Coordinates of C-alpha atoms in Angstrom, one line a residue:
X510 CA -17.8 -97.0 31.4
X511 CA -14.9 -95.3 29.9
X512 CA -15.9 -92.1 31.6
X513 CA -15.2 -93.7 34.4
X514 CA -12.2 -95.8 33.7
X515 CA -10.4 -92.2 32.4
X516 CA -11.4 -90.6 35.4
X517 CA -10.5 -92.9 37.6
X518 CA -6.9 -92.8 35.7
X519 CA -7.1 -89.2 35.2
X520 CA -7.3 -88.5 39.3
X521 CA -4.4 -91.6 40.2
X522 CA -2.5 -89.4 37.7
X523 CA -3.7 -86.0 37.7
X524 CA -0.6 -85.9 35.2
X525 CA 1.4 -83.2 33.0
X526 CA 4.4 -81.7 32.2
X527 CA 7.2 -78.7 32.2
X528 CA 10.6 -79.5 30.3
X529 CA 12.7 -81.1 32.5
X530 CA 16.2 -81.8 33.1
X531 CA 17.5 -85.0 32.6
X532 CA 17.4 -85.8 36.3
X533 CA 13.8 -85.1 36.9
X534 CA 12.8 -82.6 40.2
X535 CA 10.8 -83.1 42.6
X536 CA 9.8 -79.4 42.2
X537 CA 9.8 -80.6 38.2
X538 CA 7.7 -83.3 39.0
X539 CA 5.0 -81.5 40.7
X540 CA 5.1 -78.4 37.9
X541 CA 4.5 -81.2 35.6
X542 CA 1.8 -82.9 37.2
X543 CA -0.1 -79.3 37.7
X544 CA 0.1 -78.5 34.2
X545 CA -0.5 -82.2 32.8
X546 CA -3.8 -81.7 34.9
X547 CA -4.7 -78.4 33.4
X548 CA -4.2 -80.6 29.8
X549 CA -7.4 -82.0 30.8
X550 CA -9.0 -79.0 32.4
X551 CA -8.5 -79.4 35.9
X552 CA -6.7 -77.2 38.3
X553 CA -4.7 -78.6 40.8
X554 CA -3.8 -76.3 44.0
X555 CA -2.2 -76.5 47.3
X556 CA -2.5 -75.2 50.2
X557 CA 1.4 -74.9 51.0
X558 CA 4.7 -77.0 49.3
X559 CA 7.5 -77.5 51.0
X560 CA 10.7 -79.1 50.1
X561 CA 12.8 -80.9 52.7
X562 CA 15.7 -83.9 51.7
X563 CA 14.5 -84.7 48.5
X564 CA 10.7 -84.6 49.3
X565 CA 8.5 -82.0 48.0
X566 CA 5.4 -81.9 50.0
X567 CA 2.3 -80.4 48.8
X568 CA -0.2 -80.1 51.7
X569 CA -4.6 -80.2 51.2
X570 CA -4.5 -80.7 47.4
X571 CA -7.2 -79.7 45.8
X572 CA -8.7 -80.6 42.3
X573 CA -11.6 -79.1 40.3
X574 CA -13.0 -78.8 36.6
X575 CA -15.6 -77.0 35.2
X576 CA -17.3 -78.1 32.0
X577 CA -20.4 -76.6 30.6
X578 CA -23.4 -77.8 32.9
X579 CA -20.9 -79.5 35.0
X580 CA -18.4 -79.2 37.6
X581 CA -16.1 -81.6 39.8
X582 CA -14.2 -80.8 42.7
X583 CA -12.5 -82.4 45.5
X584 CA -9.5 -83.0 48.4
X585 CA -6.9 -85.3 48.3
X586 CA -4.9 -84.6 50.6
X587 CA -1.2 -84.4 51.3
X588 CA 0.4 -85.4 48.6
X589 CA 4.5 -86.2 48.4
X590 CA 7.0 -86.3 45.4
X591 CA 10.4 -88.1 46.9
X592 CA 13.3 -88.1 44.6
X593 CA 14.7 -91.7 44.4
X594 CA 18.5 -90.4 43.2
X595 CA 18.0 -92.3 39.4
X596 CA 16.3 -89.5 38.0
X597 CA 13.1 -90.5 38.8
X598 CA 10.5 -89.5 41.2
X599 CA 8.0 -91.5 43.2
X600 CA 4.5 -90.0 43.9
X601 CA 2.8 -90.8 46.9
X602 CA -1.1 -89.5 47.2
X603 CA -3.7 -90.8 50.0
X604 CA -5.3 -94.2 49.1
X605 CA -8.6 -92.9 49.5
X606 CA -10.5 -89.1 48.8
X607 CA -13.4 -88.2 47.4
X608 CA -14.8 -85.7 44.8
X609 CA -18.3 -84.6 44.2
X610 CA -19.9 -83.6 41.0
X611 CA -22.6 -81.8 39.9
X612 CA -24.8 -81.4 37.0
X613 CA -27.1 -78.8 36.0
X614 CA -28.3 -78.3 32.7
X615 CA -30.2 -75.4 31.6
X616 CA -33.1 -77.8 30.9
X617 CA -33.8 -80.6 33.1
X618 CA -33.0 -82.2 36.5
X619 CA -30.2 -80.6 38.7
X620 CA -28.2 -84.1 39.8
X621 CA -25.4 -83.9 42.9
X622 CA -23.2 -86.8 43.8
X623 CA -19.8 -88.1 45.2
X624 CA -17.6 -90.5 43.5
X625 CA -15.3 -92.1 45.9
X626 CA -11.8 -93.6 45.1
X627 CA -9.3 -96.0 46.6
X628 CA -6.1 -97.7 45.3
X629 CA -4.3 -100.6 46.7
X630 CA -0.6 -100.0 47.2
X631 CA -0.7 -97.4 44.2
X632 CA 3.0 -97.2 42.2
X633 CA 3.1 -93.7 40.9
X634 CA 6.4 -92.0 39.6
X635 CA 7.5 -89.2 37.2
X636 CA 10.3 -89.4 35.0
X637 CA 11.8 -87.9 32.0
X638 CA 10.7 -88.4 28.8
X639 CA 12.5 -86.8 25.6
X640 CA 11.1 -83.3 25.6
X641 CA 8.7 -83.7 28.7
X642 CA 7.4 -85.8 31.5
X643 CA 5.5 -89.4 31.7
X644 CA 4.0 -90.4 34.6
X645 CA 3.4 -94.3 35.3
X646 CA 1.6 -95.9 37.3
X647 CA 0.0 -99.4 38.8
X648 CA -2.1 -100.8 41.1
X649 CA -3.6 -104.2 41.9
X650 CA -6.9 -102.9 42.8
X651 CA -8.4 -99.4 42.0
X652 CA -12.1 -98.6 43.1
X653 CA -14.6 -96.0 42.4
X654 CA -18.3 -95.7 43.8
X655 CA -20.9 -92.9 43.7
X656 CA -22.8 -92.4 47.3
X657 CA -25.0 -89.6 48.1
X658 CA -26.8 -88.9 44.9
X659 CA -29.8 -86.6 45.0
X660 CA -31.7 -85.3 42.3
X661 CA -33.2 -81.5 42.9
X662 CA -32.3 -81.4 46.3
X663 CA -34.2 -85.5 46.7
X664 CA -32.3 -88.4 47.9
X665 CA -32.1 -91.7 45.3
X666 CA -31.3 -94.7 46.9
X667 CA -28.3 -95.9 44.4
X668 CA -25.3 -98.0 45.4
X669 CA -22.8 -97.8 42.4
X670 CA -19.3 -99.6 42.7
X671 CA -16.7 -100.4 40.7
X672 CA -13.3 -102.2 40.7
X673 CA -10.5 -102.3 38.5
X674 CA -8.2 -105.3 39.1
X675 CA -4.4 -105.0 38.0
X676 CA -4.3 -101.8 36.5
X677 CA -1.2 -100.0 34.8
X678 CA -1.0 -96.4 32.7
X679 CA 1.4 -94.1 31.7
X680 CA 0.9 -90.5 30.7
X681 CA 2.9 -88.5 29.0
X682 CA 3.8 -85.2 28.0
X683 CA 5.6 -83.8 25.5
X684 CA 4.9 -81.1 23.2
X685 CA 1.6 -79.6 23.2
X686 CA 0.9 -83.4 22.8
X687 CA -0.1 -85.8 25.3
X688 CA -0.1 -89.6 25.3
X689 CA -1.5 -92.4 27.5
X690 CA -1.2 -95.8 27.7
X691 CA -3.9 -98.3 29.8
X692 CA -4.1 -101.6 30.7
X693 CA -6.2 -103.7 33.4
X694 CA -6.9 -107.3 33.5
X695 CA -10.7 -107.1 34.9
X696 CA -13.3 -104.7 35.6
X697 CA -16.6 -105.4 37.8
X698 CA -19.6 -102.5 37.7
X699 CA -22.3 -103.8 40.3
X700 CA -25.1 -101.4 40.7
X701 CA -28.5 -101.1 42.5
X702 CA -31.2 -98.8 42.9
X703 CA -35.1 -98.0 43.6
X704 CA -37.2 -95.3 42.7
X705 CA -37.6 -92.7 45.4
X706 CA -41.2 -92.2 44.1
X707 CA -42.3 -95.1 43.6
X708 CA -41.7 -99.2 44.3
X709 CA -39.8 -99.5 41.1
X710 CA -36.7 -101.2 41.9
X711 CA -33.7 -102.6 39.5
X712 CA -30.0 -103.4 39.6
X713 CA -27.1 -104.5 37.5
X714 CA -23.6 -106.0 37.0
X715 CA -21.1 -105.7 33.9
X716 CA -17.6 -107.1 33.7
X717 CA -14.8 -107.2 31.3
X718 CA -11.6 -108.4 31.1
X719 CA -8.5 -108.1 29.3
X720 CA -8.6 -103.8 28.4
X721 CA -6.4 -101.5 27.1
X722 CA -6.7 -98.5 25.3
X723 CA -4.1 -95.8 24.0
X724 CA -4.7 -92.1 23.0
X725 CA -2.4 -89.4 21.7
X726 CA -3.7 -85.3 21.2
X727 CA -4.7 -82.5 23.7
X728 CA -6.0 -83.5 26.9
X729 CA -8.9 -80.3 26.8
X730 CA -10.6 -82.7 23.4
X731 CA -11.2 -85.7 26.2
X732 CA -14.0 -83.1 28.2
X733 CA -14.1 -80.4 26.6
X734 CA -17.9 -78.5 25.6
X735 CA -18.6 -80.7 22.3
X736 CA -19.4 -76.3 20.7
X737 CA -16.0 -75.7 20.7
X738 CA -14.9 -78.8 19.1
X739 CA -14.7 -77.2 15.5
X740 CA -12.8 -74.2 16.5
X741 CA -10.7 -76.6 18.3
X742 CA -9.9 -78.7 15.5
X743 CA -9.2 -75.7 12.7
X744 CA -6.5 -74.2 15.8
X745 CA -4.7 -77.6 15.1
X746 CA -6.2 -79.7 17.7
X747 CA -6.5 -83.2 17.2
X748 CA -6.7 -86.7 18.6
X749 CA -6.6 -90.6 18.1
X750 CA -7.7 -93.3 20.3
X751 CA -7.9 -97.1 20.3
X752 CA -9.7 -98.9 23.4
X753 CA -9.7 -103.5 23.1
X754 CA -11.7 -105.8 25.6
X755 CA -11.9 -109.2 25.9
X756 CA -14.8 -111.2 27.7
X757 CA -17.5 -109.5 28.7
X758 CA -20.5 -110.2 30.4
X759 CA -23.5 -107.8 31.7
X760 CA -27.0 -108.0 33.5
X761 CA -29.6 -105.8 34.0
X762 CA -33.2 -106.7 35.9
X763 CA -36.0 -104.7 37.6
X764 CA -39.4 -104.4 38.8
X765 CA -42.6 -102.5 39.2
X766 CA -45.1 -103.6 41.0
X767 CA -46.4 -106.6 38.7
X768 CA -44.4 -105.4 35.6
X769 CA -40.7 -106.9 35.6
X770 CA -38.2 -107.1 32.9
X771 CA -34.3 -108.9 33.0
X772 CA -31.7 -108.6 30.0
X773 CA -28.4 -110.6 30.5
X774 CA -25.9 -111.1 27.7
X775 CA -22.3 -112.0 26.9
X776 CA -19.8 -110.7 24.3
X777 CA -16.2 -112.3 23.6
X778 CA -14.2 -109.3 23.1
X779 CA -14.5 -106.0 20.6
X780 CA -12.0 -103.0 19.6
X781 CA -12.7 -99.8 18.8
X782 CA -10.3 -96.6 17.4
X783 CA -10.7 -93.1 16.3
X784 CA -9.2 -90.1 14.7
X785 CA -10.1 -87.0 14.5
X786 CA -8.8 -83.9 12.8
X787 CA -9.8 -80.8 11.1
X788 CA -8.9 -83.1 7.6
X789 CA -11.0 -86.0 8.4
X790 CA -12.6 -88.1 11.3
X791 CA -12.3 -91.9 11.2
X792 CA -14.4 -94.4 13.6
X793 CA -14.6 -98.2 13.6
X794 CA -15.6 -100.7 16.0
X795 CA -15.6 -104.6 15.8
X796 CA -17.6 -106.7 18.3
X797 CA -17.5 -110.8 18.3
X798 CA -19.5 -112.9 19.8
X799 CA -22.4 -110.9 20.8
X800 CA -25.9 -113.1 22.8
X801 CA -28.5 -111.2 24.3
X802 CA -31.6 -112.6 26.5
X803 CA -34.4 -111.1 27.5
X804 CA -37.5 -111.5 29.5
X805 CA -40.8 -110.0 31.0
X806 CA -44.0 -108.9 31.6
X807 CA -44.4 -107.1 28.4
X808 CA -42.8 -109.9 26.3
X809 CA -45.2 -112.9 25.4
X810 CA -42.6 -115.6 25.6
X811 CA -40.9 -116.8 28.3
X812 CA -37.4 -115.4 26.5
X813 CA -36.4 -113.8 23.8
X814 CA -33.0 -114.2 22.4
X815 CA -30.7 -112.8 19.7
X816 CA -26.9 -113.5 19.2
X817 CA -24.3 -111.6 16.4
X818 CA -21.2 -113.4 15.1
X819 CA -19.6 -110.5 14.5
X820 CA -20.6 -106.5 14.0
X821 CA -18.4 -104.6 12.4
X822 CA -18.9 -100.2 11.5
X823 CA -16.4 -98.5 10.0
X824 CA -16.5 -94.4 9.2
X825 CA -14.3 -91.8 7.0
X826 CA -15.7 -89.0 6.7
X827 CA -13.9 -86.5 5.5
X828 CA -14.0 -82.8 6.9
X829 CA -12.0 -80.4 5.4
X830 CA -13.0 -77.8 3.0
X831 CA -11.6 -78.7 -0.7
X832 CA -11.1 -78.4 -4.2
X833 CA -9.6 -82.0 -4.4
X834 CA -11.3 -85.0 -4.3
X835 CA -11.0 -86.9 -0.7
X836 CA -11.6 -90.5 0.5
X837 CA -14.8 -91.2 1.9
X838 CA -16.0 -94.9 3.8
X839 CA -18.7 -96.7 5.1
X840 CA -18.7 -99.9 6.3
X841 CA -21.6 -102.2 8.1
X842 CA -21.3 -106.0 8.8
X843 CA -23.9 -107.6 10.9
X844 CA -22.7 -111.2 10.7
X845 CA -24.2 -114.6 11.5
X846 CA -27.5 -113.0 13.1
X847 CA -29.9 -115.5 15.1
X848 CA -32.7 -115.0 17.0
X849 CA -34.6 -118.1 19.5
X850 CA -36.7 -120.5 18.1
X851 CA -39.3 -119.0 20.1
X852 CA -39.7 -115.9 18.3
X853 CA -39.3 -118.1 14.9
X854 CA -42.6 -119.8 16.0
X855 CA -44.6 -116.8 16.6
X856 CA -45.1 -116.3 12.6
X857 CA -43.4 -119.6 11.7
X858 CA -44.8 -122.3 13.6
X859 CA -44.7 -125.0 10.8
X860 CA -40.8 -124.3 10.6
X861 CA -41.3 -123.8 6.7
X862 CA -38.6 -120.8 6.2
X863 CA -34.8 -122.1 7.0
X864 CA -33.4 -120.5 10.3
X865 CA -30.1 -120.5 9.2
X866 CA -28.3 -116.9 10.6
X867 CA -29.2 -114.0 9.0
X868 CA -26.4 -111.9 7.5
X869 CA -26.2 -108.3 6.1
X870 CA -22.8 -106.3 5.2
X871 CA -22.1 -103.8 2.7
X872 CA -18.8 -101.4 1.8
X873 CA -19.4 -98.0 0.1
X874 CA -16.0 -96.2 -0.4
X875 CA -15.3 -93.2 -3.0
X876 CA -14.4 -89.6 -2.9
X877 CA -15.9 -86.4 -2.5
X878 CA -15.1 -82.8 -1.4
X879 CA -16.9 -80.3 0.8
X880 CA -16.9 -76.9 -1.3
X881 CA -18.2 -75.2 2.2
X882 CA -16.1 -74.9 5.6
X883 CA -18.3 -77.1 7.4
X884 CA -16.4 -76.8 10.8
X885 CA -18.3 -73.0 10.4
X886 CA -21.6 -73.2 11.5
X887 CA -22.8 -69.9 9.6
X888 CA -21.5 -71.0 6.4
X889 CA -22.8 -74.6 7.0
X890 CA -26.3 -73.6 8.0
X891 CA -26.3 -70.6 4.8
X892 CA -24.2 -72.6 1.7
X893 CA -24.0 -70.8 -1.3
X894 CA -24.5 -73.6 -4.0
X895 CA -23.8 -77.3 -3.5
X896 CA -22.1 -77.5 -0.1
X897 CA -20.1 -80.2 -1.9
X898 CA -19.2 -82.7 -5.0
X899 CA -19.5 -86.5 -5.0
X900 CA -17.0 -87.9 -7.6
X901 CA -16.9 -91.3 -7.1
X902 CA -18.7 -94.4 -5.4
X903 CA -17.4 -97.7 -5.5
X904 CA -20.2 -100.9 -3.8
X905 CA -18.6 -104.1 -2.8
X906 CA -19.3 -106.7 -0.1
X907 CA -23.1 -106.1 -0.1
X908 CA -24.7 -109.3 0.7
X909 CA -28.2 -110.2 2.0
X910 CA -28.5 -113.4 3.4
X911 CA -32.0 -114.4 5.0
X912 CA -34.7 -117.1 5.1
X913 CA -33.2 -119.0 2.7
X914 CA -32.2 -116.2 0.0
X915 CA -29.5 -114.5 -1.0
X916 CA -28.2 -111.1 -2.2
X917 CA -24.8 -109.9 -3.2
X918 CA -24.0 -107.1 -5.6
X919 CA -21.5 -104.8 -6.5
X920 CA -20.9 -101.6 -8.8
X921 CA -18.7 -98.7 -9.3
X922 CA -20.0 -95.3 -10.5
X923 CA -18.5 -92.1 -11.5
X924 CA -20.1 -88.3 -11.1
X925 CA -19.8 -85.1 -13.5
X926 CA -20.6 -82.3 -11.1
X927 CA -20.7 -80.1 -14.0
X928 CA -24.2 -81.6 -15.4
X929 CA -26.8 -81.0 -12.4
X930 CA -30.0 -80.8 -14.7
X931 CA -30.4 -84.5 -15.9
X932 CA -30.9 -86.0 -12.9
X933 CA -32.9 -83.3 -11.4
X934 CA -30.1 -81.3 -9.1
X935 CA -28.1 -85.0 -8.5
X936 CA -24.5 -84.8 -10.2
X937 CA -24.9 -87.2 -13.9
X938 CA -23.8 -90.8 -12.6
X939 CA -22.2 -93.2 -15.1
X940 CA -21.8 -96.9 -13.7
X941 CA -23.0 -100.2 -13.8
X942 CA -24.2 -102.0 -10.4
X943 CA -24.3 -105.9 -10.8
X944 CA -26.5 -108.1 -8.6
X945 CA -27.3 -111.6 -8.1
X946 CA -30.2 -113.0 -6.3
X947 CA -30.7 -116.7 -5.4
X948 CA -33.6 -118.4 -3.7
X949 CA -35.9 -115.4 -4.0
X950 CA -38.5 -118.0 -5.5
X951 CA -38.2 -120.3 -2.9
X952 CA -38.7 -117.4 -0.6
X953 CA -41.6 -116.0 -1.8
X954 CA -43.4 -120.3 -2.3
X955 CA -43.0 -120.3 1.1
X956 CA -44.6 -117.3 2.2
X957 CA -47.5 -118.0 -0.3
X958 CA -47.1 -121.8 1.7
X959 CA -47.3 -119.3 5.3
X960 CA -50.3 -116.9 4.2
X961 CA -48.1 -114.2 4.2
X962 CA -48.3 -113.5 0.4
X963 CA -51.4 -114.5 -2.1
X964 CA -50.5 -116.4 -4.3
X965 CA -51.6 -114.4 -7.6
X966 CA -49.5 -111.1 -6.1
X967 CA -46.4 -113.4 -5.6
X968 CA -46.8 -115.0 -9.5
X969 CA -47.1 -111.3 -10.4
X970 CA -43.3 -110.5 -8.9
X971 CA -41.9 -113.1 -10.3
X972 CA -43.4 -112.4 -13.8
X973 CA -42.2 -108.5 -13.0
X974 CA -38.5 -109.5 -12.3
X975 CA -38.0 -110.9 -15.7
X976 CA -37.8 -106.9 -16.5
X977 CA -35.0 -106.7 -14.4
X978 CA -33.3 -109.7 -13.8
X979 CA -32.3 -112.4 -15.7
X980 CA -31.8 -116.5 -15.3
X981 CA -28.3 -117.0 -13.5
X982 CA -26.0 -120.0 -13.2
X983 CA -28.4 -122.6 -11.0
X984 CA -31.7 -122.9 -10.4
X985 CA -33.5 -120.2 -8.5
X986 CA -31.1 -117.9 -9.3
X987 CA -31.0 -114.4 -10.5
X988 CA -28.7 -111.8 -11.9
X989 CA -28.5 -108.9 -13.6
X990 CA -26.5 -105.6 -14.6
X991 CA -28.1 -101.7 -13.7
X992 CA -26.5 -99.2 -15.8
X993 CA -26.7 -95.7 -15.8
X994 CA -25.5 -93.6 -18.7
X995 CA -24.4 -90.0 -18.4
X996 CA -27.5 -89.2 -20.8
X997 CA -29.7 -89.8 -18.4
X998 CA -30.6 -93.5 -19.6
X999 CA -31.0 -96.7 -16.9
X1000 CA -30.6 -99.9 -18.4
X1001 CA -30.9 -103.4 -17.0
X1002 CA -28.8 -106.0 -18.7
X1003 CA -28.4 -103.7 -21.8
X1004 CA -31.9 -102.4 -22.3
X1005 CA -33.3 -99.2 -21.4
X1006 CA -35.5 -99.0 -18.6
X1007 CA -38.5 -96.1 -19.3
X1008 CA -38.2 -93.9 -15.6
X1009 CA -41.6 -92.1 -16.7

């Protein structure tokens, strides 16, 4: 959907910039709204500009962009820039045109199609900004649809719509930078189709409200060929983003013949950001509120649903080539996890386990360094050595929390990259990892009490955890501490395990 929402944005504002004066042009204006465009690898031409009382008219613009496998071009029309004597500029393009894109990958299905655009009493107009030019605009309702699709040369029946209510965006550039701003209260995707071949049918809706997203860097890293992304990034290049939603609610159903299938869900809002440099690349996301249903012929209840307090990822990963230690991260949290009683009863009819919601999270943070340029794919597919060192590792909000038991545990370890032979080629580790385990018995009675465990091979785990755990602070709880030594000996809770 972002695709869309960008593009959609991309061609109200086809943006860019020159330096201008102080008292923006509208010859400016226009320069700056070429080049902005060519920022995101489109070319912008007209057939003839004239300027006349303040207006600059550029007659039968055209737009086009050409991306591996894939190109875009289009009309818009007439388009005016009318200087409004403040130093600003209004923009005034036709409230509907069309562009047509196709895709034709070296392997697989040649697709063709239109996307068609209108906006509501657009607001566009150039003004400047410091060292460039930032375009702005809003518009109470902007839509986009895709019409005449065919796939190798065939028709597919397809309706796709979509409407952006109350949206507003600037775009700016300055530098060899370029920043944009987004906002729009709602967006509604309805979509519908059959298969040409077949009487396999389906369609679709999806909305969201409340969304806004920001992004500074070069325009090119937004579309560009994913290949030249390192060379890209060791010229300088680089980006960040941050896109937030608030409700949103989707649904999806179809049909073949007597097969069928319908998934509907809800989610109350999520945020999402990333950076990305030749140093390091960072990615998180955050999603609340998260309830899925699903039915049909293949599933053998009625419904099936699942629902996610929260999810949580969170990435740093660093990229550079080093002889100093740098930051690494990874983050998971799948919180308050639930699934319908229905599927409970398939393998728990008696309700014997507890269904409280499931939970599973864990941090691992420390620092490493590539000794390889990994942004050079003949050094990274032919390393010489270790491609890199691990130095540290630090394991914190691990918890496991299902069917009644529960696992947390934490640790922090250390790495001498010089000593490769102890562990068998893994840099010596010297740390201690602490765990503690509660309701594990009662976890295992009750499977023995479900016929999912016999009872002698669950008496036998619990007489083999005494080698590894010992008795905590309640009942039916467990804990213990897992060292490892730099000599090469594992211990739990001070004595040495035998690895052979």
């Amino acid at each position: 959907m972002k695709p869309f929402l960008r593009l959609s944005a991309a061609a109200a504002a086809l943006c860019a910039a020159s330096p201008a004066a102080w008292s923006l042009t509208a010859e400016e204006a226009w320069e700056a709204w070429v080049g902005m465009a060519a920022e995101y690898g489109e070319q912008v031409t007209a057939a003839n500009t004239s300027m006349s009382g303040g207006v600059l008219t550029a007659s039968d613009v055209a737009v086009s962009m050409e991306m591996e496998e894939m190109t875009i071009s289009g009309t818009l029309g007439d388009v005016t820039m009318t200087e409004n004597g403040d130093g600003t500029v209004a923009i005034a393009i036709p409230p509907e045109f069309q562009l047509m894109m196709s895709v034709a990958p070296e392997y697989g299905e040649k697709v063709e199609l239109n996307i068609n655009f209108a906006m509501d009493d657009l607001d566009m107009s150039a003004t400047d900004a410091d060292d460039g030019v930032a375009f702005t605009y809003a518009a109470p309702s902007m839509t986009f649809g895709i019409s005449d699709m065919k796939v190798d040369g065939e028709a597919v029946p397809l309706t796709f719509t979509g409407t952006i209510g109350n949206s507003a965006g600037t775009y700016t550039k300055a530098g060899e930078g370029i920043a944009s701003q987004f906002t729009a209260e709602t967006l509604q995707i309805d979509f519908e189709g059959r298969d040409p071949e077949g009487g396999g049918s389906g369609k679709g809706s999806i909305t969201m409200a409340d969304i806004a997203s920001s992004s500074t860097g070069q325009g090119q890293m937004f579309f560009m060929d994913p290949e030249q992304l390192p060379a890209m990034l060791k010229a300088g290049a680089s980006m960040q983003g941050s896109t937030t939603v608030g409700a949103t609610t989707f649904a999806v159903e179809g049909v073949d013949g007597s097969d069928n299938f319908a998934v509907s869900g809800k989610m109350d809002g999520g945020s999402g950001s990333v950076t990305l440099n030749a140093e390091q690349v960072l990615y998180a996301v955050n999603y609340t509120g998260f309830d899925v249903t699903m039915s049909g012929s293949d599933i053998p209840l009625p419904e099936v649903s699942l629902g996610m307090g929260e999810t949580s990822f969170n990435v740093i990963f660093p990229l550079a080539q080093s002889t100093e230690p740098k930051p690494y991260v990874l983050a998971v949290g799948l919180n308050d996890v639930t699934i319908a009683d229905g599927i409970w009863n398939m393998f728990d009819p008696g309700t014997v386990l507890p269904r409280d919601p499931a939970t599973l999270t864990f941090n691992l943070a420390g620092t490493g360094n590539w000794l390889i340029d990994i942004l050079d794919e003949e050094a990274l597919a032919n390393p010489q050595g270790m491609p890199g060192e691990l130095h540290s590792l630090n394991i914190s909000d691990v918890k496991l929390n299902v069917a009644g038991a529960e696992l947390t545990a934490d640790g922090t370890f250390t790495f001498d990259n010089s000593d490769l032979m102890t562990f068998g080629g893994m840099p010596a580790p010297d740390g201690t990892l602490r765990a503690r385990l509660s309701g594990a018995n009662g976890l295992l009675d009750n499977l023995v009490t479900m016929g999912f465990v016999p009872a002698d091979q669950a008496n036998g785990v619990k007489m083999m955890s005494g080698m590894f755990f010992r008795p905590g602070d309640g009942p039916d709880v467990l804990t213990t501490e897992i060292g490892v030594s730099p000599d090469g000996t594992v211990s739990a809770n001070g004595i040495p395990i035998p690895l052979q």
